[in-house]
Coordinates of N, CA, C and O in Angstrom, one line a residue:
M1 N 0.8 -1.2 0.0 CA 0.0 0.0 0.0 C 0.9 1.2 0.0 O 1.8 1.3 0.8
P2 N 0.7 2.2 -0.9 CA 1.5 3.4 -0.9 C 1.1 4.3 0.3 O 0.1 4.1 0.9
L3 N 2.0 5.2 0.6 CA 1.8 6.1 1.7 C 0.6 7.0 1.3 O 0.4 7.4 0.2
N4 N -0.2 7.3 2.3 CA -1.5 8.1 2.1 C -1.2 9.6 2.4 O -1.4 10.0 3.5
K5 N -0.7 10.3 1.4 CA -0.4 11.7 1.6 C -1.6 12.5 1.9 O -1.6 13.5 2.7
S6 N -2.8 12.2 1.4 CA -4.0 13.0 1.6 C -4.4 12.9 3.1 O -4.8 13.9 3.7
A7 N -4.3 11.7 3.7 CA -4.6 11.5 5.1 C -3.7 12.3 6.0 O -4.1 12.9 7.0
L8 N -2.4 12.4 5.6 CA -1.5 13.2 6.4 C -1.8 14.7 6.3 O -1.8 15.4 7.3
E9 N -2.1 15.1 5.1 CA -2.5 16.5 4.9 C -3.8 16.9 5.7 O -3.8 17.9 6.4
L10 N -4.8 16.0 5.7 CA -6.0 16.2 6.5 C -5.7 16.3 8.0 O -6.3 17.1 8.7
A11 N -4.8 15.4 8.5 CA -4.4 15.4 9.9 C -3.8 16.7 10.3 O -4.0 17.3 11.3
I12 N -2.9 17.2 9.4 CA -2.2 18.5 9.7 C -3.2 19.6 9.7 O -3.2 20.5 10.6
K13 N -4.1 19.7 8.7 CA -5.1 20.7 8.6 C -6.0 20.7 9.9 O -6.3 21.7 10.5
D14 N -6.4 19.5 10.3 CA -7.2 19.3 11.4 C -6.6 19.9 12.7 O -7.2 20.6 13.5
L15 N -5.3 19.5 12.9 CA -4.6 20.0 14.1 C -4.4 21.5 14.1 O -4.6 22.2 15.1
L16 N -4.2 22.1 12.9 CA -4.0 23.5 12.8 C -5.3 24.3 13.1 O -5.4 25.3 13.7
I17 N -6.4 23.7 12.5 CA -7.7 24.3 12.7 C -8.1 24.3 14.2 O -8.6 25.3 14.7
K18 N -7.8 23.2 14.9 CA -8.2 23.1 16.3 C -7.3 24.1 17.1 O -7.8 24.7 18.1
E19 N -6.1 24.2 16.8 CA -5.2 25.2 17.5 C -5.7 26.6 17.3 O -5.7 27.4 18.2
K20 N -6.1 26.9 16.0 CA -6.5 28.3 15.7 C -7.8 28.6 16.5 O -8.0 29.8 16.8
A21 N -8.7 27.6 16.7 CA -10.0 27.9 17.3 C -9.8 28.0 18.9 O -10.8 28.5 19.5
K22 N -8.7 27.7 19.4 CA -8.6 27.8 20.9 C -8.6 29.3 21.3 O -8.2 30.2 20.6
T23 N -9.1 29.5 22.5 CA -9.2 30.9 23.0 C -8.3 31.1 24.2 O -8.4 32.1 24.9
D24 N -7.4 30.2 24.5 CA -6.4 30.4 25.6 C -5.3 31.4 25.2 O -5.4 31.9 24.1
D25 N -4.3 31.6 26.0 CA -3.3 32.5 25.7 C -2.3 32.0 24.7 O -1.3 32.7 24.3
G26 N -2.4 30.8 24.2 CA -1.5 30.3 23.2 C -0.2 29.7 23.7 O 0.6 29.3 22.9
S27 N 0.0 29.7 25.0 CA 1.3 29.3 25.5 C 1.6 27.9 25.3 O 2.8 27.5 25.4
T28 N 0.6 27.0 25.0 CA 0.9 25.6 24.8 C 0.8 25.2 23.3 O 0.9 24.1 23.0
S29 N 0.5 26.2 22.5 CA 0.2 25.9 21.0 C 1.4 25.2 20.4 O 1.2 24.2 19.6
I30 N 2.6 25.7 20.6 CA 3.8 25.1 19.9 C 4.0 23.6 20.4 O 4.2 22.8 19.5
D31 N 3.8 23.4 21.6 CA 4.0 22.0 22.1 C 2.8 21.1 21.6 O 3.1 20.0 21.2
N32 N 1.6 21.6 21.5 CA 0.5 20.8 21.0 C 0.7 20.5 19.5 O 0.4 19.4 19.1
I33 N 1.0 21.6 18.8 CA 1.2 21.4 17.3 C 2.4 20.4 17.1 O 2.2 19.5 16.2
A34 N 3.5 20.5 17.8 CA 4.6 19.6 17.6 C 4.2 18.2 17.9 O 4.6 17.2 17.2
S35 N 3.5 18.0 19.0 CA 3.1 16.6 19.4 C 2.1 16.0 18.4 O 2.3 14.9 18.0
K36 N 1.1 16.7 18.0 CA 0.1 16.2 17.0 C 0.8 16.0 15.6 O 0.4 15.1 14.9
L37 N 1.7 16.9 15.2 CA 2.3 16.7 14.0 C 3.2 15.5 14.0 O 3.2 14.7 13.0
A38 N 4.0 15.3 15.0 CA 4.8 14.1 15.1 C 4.0 12.8 15.1 O 4.3 11.9 14.5
E39 N 2.8 12.9 15.8 CA 1.9 11.7 15.8 C 1.4 11.4 14.4 O 1.4 10.3 13.9
A40 N 1.0 12.5 13.6 CA 0.5 12.3 12.3 C 1.6 11.8 11.3 O 1.3 10.9 10.5
I41 N 2.8 12.3 11.5 CA 3.9 11.8 10.6 C 4.2 10.3 11.0 O 4.5 9.5 10.1
D42 N 4.2 10.0 12.2 CA 4.5 8.6 12.7 C 3.5 7.7 12.0 O 3.8 6.6 11.5
I43 N 2.2 8.0 12.1 CA 1.1 7.2 11.5 C 1.3 7.1 10.0 O 1.2 6.0 9.4
F44 N 1.7 8.2 9.4 CA 1.9 8.2 7.9 C 3.0 7.3 7.5 O 2.9 6.5 6.6
V45 N 4.1 7.4 8.2 CA 5.3 6.6 7.9 C 5.0 5.1 8.1 O 5.4 4.2 7.3
R46 N 4.4 4.8 9.2 CA 4.1 3.4 9.6 C 3.0 2.8 8.7 O 2.9 1.5 8.6
S47 N 2.3 3.6 7.9 CA 1.3 3.0 7.1 C 1.9 2.5 5.7 O 1.2 1.8 5.0
G48 N 3.1 2.8 5.5 CA 3.8 2.3 4.3 C 4.0 0.8 4.3 O 4.3 0.2 5.3
L49 N 3.9 0.2 3.1 CA 4.1 -1.2 3.0 C 5.4 -1.4 2.3 O 5.6 -0.8 1.2
V50 N 6.3 -2.3 2.8 CA 7.6 -2.5 2.2 C 7.6 -3.9 1.6 O 7.2 -4.9 2.2
T51 N 8.0 -4.0 0.4 CA 8.2 -5.2 -0.3 C 9.6 -5.4 -0.7 O 10.2 -4.5 -1.3
T52 N 10.2 -6.6 -0.5 CA 11.6 -6.8 -0.8 C 11.8 -8.2 -1.4 O 11.0 -9.1 -1.1
T53 N 12.9 -8.4 -2.1 CA 13.2 -9.7 -2.6 C 14.2 -10.4 -1.6 O 15.1 -9.7 -1.1
V54 N 13.9 -11.6 -1.2 CA 14.8 -12.3 -0.3 C 15.5 -13.5 -1.0 O 14.8 -14.3 -1.7
A55 N 16.8 -13.6 -0.8 CA 17.5 -14.7 -1.4 C 18.6 -15.1 -0.4 O 19.3 -14.3 0.2
T56 N 18.7 -16.4 -0.2 CA 19.8 -17.0 0.7 C 20.7 -17.8 -0.2 O 20.2 -18.4 -1.2
T57 N 21.9 -18.0 0.2 CA 22.8 -18.8 -0.6 C 23.7 -19.7 0.3 O 23.7 -19.5 1.5
G58 N 24.3 -20.7 -0.3 CA 25.3 -21.5 0.4 C 24.9 -22.8 0.9 O 25.7 -23.5 1.5
S59 N 23.6 -23.2 0.8 CA 23.3 -24.6 1.2 C 22.1 -25.1 0.4 O 21.5 -24.4 -0.4
A60 N 21.8 -26.4 0.7 CA 20.7 -27.1 -0.1 C 19.4 -26.5 0.3 O 18.4 -26.6 -0.4
S61 N 19.3 -25.8 1.5 CA 18.1 -25.3 1.9 C 17.9 -23.8 1.6 O 17.1 -23.1 2.1
A62 N 18.8 -23.3 0.7 CA 18.7 -21.9 0.3 C 17.4 -21.6 -0.4 O 16.9 -22.4 -1.1
Q63 N 16.8 -20.5 0.0 CA 15.5 -20.1 -0.5 C 15.5 -18.8 -1.2 O 16.3 -17.9 -0.9
T64 N 14.6 -18.6 -2.1 CA 14.4 -17.2 -2.7 C 12.9 -16.9 -2.6 O 12.1 -17.8 -2.5
G65 N 12.6 -15.7 -2.7 CA 11.2 -15.3 -2.6 C 11.0 -13.8 -2.3 O 12.0 -13.0 -2.6
T66 N 9.9 -13.4 -1.9 CA 9.6 -12.0 -1.6 C 9.2 -11.9 -0.1 O 8.7 -12.8 0.5
G67 N 9.4 -10.7 0.4 CA 8.9 -10.4 1.8 C 8.1 -9.2 1.7 O 8.4 -8.2 1.0
T68 N 7.0 -9.1 2.5 CA 6.2 -8.0 2.6 C 5.8 -7.7 4.0 O 5.5 -8.6 4.8
G69 N 5.8 -6.4 4.4 CA 5.5 -6.1 5.8 C 5.4 -4.6 6.0 O 5.8 -3.8 5.2
Y70 N 4.8 -4.3 7.1 CA 4.6 -2.9 7.5 C 5.8 -2.4 8.3 O 6.5 -3.2 8.9
I71 N 6.1 -1.1 8.2 CA 7.2 -0.5 8.9 C 6.8 -0.5 10.4 O 5.7 -0.1 10.7
S72 N 7.8 -0.9 11.2 CA 7.5 -0.8 12.7 C 8.5 -0.1 13.4 O 9.6 0.2 12.9

């Protein structure tokens, strides 16, 4: 599955809209934005699917094939 850039963009817009709507003195905005942005990027990166070719050599039990998995 390719990375979902649209979902990341929506998450960023959502966090910015929520911060903009706050009526406090803004003293925690930078921390809130940094935390939520880091969370959105982490989800974005971990949503990627990695596919690789696997090959072993050197014995009668050598195998070839593919591997697929999510980033962890």
